[in-house]
Tab-separated table of C-alpha atoms in Angstrom:
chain	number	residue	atom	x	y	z
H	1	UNK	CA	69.107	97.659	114.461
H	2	UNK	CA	71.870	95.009	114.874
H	3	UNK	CA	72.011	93.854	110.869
H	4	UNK	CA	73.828	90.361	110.203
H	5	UNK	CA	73.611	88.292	107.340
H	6	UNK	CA	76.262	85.895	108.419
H	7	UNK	CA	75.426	84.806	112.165
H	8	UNK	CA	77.813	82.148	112.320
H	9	UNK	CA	80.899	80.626	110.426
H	10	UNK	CA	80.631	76.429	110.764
H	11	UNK	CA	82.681	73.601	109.849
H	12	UNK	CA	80.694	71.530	108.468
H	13	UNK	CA	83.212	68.422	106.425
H	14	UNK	CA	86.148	66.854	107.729
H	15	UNK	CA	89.283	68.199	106.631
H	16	UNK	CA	91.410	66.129	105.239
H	17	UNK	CA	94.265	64.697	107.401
H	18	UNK	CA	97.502	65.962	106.576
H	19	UNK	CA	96.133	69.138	105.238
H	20	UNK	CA	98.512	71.788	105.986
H	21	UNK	CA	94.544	73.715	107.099
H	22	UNK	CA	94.857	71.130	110.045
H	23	UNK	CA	98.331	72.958	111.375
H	24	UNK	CA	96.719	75.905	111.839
H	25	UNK	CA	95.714	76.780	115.407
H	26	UNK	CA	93.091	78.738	114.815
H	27	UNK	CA	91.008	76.451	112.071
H	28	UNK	CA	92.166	73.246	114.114
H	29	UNK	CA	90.001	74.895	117.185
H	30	UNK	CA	87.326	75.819	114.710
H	31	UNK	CA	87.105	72.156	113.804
H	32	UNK	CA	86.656	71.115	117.791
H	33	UNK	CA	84.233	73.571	118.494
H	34	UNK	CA	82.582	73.657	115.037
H	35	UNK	CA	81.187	76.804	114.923
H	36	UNK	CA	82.222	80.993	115.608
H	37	UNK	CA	79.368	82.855	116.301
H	38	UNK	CA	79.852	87.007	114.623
H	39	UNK	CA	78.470	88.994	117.247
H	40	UNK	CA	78.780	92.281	115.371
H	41	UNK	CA	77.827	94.161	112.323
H	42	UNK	CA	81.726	95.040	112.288
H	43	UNK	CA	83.843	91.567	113.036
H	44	UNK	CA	87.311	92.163	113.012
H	45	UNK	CA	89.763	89.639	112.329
H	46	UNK	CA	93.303	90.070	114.232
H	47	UNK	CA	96.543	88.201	114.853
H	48	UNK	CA	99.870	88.202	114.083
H	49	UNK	CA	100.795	86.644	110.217
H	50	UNK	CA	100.098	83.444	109.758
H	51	UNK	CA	97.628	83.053	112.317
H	52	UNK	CA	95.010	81.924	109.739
H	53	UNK	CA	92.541	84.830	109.302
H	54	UNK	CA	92.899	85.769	105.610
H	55	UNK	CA	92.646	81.452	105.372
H	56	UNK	CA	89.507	81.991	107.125
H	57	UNK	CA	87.886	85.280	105.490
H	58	UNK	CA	88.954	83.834	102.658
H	59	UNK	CA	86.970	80.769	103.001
H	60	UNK	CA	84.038	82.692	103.708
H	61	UNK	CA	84.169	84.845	100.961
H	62	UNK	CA	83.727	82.138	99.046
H	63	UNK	CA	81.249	80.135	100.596
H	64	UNK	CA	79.292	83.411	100.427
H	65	UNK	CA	79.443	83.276	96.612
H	66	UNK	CA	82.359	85.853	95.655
H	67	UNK	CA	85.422	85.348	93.606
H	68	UNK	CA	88.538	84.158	95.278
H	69	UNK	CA	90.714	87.657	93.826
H	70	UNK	CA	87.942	89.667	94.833
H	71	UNK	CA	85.395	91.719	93.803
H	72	UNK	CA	81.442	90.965	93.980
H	73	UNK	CA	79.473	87.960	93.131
H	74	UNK	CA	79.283	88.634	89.518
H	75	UNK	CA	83.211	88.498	89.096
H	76	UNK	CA	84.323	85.655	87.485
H	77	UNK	CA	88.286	85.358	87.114
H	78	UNK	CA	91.519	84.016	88.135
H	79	UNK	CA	94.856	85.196	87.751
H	80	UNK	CA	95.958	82.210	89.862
H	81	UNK	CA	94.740	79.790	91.702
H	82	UNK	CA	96.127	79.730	95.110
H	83	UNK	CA	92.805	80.239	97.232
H	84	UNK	CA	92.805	77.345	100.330
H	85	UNK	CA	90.116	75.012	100.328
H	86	UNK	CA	89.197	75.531	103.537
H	87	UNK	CA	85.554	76.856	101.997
H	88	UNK	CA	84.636	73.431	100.689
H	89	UNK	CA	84.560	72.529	104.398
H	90	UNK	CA	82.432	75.446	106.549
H	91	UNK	CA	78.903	76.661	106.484
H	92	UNK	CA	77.744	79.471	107.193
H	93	UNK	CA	74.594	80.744	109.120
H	94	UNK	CA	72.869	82.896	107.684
H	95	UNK	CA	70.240	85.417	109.188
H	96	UNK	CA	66.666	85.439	107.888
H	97	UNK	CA	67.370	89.316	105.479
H	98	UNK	CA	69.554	88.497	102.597
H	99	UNK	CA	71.993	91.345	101.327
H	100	UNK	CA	71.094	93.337	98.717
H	101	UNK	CA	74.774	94.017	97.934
H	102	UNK	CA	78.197	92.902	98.661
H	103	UNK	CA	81.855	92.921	97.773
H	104	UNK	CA	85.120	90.714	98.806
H	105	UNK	CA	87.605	93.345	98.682
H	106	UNK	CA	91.625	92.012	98.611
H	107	UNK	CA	94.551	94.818	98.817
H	108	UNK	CA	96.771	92.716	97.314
H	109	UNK	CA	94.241	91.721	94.687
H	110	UNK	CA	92.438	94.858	93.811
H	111	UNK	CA	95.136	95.763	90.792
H	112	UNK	CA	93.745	92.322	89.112
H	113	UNK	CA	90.336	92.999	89.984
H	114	UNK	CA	90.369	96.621	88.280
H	115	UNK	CA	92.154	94.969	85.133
H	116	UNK	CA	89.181	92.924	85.160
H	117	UNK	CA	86.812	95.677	84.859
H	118	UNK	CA	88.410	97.003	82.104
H	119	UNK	CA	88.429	94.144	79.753
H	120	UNK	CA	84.615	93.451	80.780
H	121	UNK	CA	84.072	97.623	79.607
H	122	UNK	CA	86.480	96.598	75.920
H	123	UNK	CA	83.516	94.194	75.006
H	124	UNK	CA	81.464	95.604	72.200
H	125	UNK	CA	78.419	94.118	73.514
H	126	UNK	CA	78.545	94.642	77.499
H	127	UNK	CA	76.176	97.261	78.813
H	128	UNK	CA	76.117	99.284	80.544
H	129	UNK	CA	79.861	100.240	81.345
H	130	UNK	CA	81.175	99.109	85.198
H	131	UNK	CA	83.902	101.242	85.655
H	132	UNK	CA	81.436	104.270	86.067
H	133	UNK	CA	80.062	102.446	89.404
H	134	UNK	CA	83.893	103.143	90.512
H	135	UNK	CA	84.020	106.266	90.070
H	136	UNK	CA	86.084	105.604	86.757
H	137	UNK	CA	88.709	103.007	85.562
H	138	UNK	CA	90.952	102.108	88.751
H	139	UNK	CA	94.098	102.027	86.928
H	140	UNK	CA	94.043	106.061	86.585
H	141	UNK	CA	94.791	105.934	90.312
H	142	UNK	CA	97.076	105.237	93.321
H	143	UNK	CA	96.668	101.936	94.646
H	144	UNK	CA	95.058	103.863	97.915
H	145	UNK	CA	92.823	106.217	95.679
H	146	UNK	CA	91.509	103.032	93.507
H	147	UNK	CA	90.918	100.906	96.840
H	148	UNK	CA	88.936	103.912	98.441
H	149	UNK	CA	87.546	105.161	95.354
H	150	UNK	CA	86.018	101.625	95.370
H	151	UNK	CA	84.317	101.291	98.211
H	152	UNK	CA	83.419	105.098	98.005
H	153	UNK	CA	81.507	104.474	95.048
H	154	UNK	CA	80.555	100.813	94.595
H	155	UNK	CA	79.377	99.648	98.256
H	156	UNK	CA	75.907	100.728	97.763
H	157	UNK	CA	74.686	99.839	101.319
H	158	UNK	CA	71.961	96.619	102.867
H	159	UNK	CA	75.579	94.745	101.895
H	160	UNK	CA	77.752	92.106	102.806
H	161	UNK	CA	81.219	93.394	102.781
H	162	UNK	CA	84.284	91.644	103.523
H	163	UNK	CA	87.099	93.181	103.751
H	164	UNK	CA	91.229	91.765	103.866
H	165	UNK	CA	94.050	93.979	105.425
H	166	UNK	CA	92.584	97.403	103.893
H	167	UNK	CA	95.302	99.056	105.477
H	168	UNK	CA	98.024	97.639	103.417
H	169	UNK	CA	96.275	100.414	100.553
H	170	UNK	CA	95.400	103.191	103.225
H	171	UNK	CA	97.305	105.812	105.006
H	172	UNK	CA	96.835	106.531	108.799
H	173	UNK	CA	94.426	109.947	107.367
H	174	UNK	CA	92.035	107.627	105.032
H	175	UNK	CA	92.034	104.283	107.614
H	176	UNK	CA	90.099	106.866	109.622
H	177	UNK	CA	88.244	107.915	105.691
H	178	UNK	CA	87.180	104.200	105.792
H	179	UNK	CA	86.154	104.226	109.473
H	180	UNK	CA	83.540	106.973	108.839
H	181	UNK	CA	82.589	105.018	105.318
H	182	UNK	CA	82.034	101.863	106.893
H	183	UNK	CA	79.549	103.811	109.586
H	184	UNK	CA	77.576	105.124	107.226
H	185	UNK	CA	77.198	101.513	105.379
H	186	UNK	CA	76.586	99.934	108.928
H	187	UNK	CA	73.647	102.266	109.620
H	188	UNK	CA	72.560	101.408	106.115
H	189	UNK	CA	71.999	97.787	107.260
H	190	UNK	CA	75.533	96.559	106.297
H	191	UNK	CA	77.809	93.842	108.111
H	192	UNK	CA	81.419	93.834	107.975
H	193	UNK	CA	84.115	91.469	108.573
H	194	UNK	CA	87.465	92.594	108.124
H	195	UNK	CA	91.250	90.912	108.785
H	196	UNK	CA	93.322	93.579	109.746
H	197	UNK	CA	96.621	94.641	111.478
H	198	UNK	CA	95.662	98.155	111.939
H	199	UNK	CA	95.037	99.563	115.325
H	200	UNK	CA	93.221	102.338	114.099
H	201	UNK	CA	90.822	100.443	112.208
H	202	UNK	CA	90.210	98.028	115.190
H	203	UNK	CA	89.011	100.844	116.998
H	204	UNK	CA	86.058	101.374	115.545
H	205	UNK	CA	82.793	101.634	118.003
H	206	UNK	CA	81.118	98.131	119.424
H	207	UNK	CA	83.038	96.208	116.821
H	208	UNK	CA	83.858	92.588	117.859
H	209	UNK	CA	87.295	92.015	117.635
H	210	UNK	CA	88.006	88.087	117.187
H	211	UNK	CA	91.908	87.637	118.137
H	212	UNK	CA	93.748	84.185	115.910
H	213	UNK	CA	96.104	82.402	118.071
H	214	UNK	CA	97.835	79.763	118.993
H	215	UNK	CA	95.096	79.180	121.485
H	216	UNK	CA	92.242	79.329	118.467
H	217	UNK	CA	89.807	82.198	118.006
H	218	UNK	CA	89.239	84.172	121.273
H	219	UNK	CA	87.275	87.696	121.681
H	220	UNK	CA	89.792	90.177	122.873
H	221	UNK	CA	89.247	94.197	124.053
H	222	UNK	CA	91.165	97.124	121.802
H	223	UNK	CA	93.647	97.907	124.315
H	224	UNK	CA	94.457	94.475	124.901
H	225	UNK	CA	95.329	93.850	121.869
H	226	UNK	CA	99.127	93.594	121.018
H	227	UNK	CA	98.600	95.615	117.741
H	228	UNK	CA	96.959	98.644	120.416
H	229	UNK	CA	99.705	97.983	123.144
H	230	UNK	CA	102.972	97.799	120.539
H	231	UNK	CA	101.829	101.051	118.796
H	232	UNK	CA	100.719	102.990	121.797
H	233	UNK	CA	104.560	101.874	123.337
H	234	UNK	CA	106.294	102.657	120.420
H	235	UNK	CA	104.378	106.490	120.058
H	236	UNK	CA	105.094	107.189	123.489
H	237	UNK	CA	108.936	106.338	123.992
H	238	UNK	CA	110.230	105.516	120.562
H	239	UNK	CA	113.504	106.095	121.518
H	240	UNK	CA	113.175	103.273	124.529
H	241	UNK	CA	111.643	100.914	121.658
H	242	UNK	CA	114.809	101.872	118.940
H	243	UNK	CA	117.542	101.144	121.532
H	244	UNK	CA	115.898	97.781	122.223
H	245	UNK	CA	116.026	96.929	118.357
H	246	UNK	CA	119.364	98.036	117.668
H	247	UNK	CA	120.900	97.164	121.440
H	248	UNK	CA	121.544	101.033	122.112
H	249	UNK	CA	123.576	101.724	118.644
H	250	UNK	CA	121.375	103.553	118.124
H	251	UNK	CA	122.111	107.138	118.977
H	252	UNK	CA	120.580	109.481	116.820
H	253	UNK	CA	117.502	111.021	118.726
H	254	UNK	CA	114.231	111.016	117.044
């Protein structure tokens, strides 16, 4: 059974002219076509940087209730405020089951989101302890071990989970870790979307893969992907792709 609890991502205001939101391809074709139907339980959001799709995961994250640094919907806390405001402007569709879990889970966050754990366990009065639904305080970890060890032992399953650029925390051994994790959670009812640059990840069976471009926001196959087509060039002549780099100064072998 196909589980989504997002359907459809919808802008619903008007953005404000001469928001820098407007310059970006891919919302500015959101706003003409007004809505992007998730066809998945596993979306994946690709492009190159700057293409918009942390702006836009982002946005949903928070118009699905969860704190802008991450975390789940109980998290309340800001370290800064640099979020986009891109949320006050979409709606989303949801399907007729509501999750009984989720999580918005940030690499570059996730160090601000475990310090926030621990201050909540310091409080005399808060009970029960949350660092035991991690597996432990994060901070006795590698960034990798404490972003695994999270969704190892707090995404409980029936859950929305949204995920941005995992593999910045993940080596090539535990992207394909998360790949089996995330199976088990789909076939426990569980819808993903996740921005990514990782070709691994993206390969991940019947997933939609939703590519940011100039053009807008455009389904795209795995091996048409450029993230697929640079890394499978690069693995199978890197020599070819180091003397285009360095314009053939390059002369140690590899």
């Amino acid at each position: 059974m196909l589980t989504k609890y997002i359907e459809s991502v919808k802008i619903s205001g008007n953005i404000p002219r001469g928001s820098y939101l407007g310059g970006i391809p891919a919302i500015e074709w959101l706003s003409r076509h007004k809505e992007l139907a998730l066809g998945s339980a596993v979306t994946f959001f690709v492009g190159e940087n700057g293409a918009g799709k942390s702006t836009l995961l982002e946005a949903i994250a928070l118009a699905a209730g969860f704190n802008a640094e991450g975390g789940s919907r109980n998290f309340s806390f800001s370290t800064r405020d640099t979020h986009s405001e891109l949320y006050k402007y979409i709606t989303l569709s949801r399907g007729f089951i509501r999750p009984k879990d989720g999580f918005f889970l940030r690499a570059e966050s996730l160090y601000n989101s475990a310090t926030y754990i621990d201050k909540l366990d310091e409080i005399p009065s808060a009970s029960p302890p949350i660092a035991p639904l991690y597996g432990g305080s994060l901070h006795r970890e590698s960034h990798g071990e404490s972003f695994l060890a999270t969704i190892q032992n707090r995404f409980f399953g029936n859950g929305l989970y949204i995920l941005d650029e995992p593999e910045a925390a993940l080596s090539p051994a535990r992207q394909l870790t998360l790949m089996g994790i995330i199976g088990g959670l789909v076939r426990d009812n569980s819808q993903f979307i996740i921005a990514t640059h990782s070709p691994i990840l993206m390969a991940f069976p019947n997933a939609e893969i939703l590519l940011f471009s100039d053009s807008g926001i455009s389904p795209i196959g795995y091996r048409q992907t450029e993230h697929y087509q640079i890394t499978k060039q690069f693995l199978d002549d890197p020599q070819r792709m180091l003397n285009m780099i360095f314009g053939g100064e390059n002369n140690a072998e590899v």
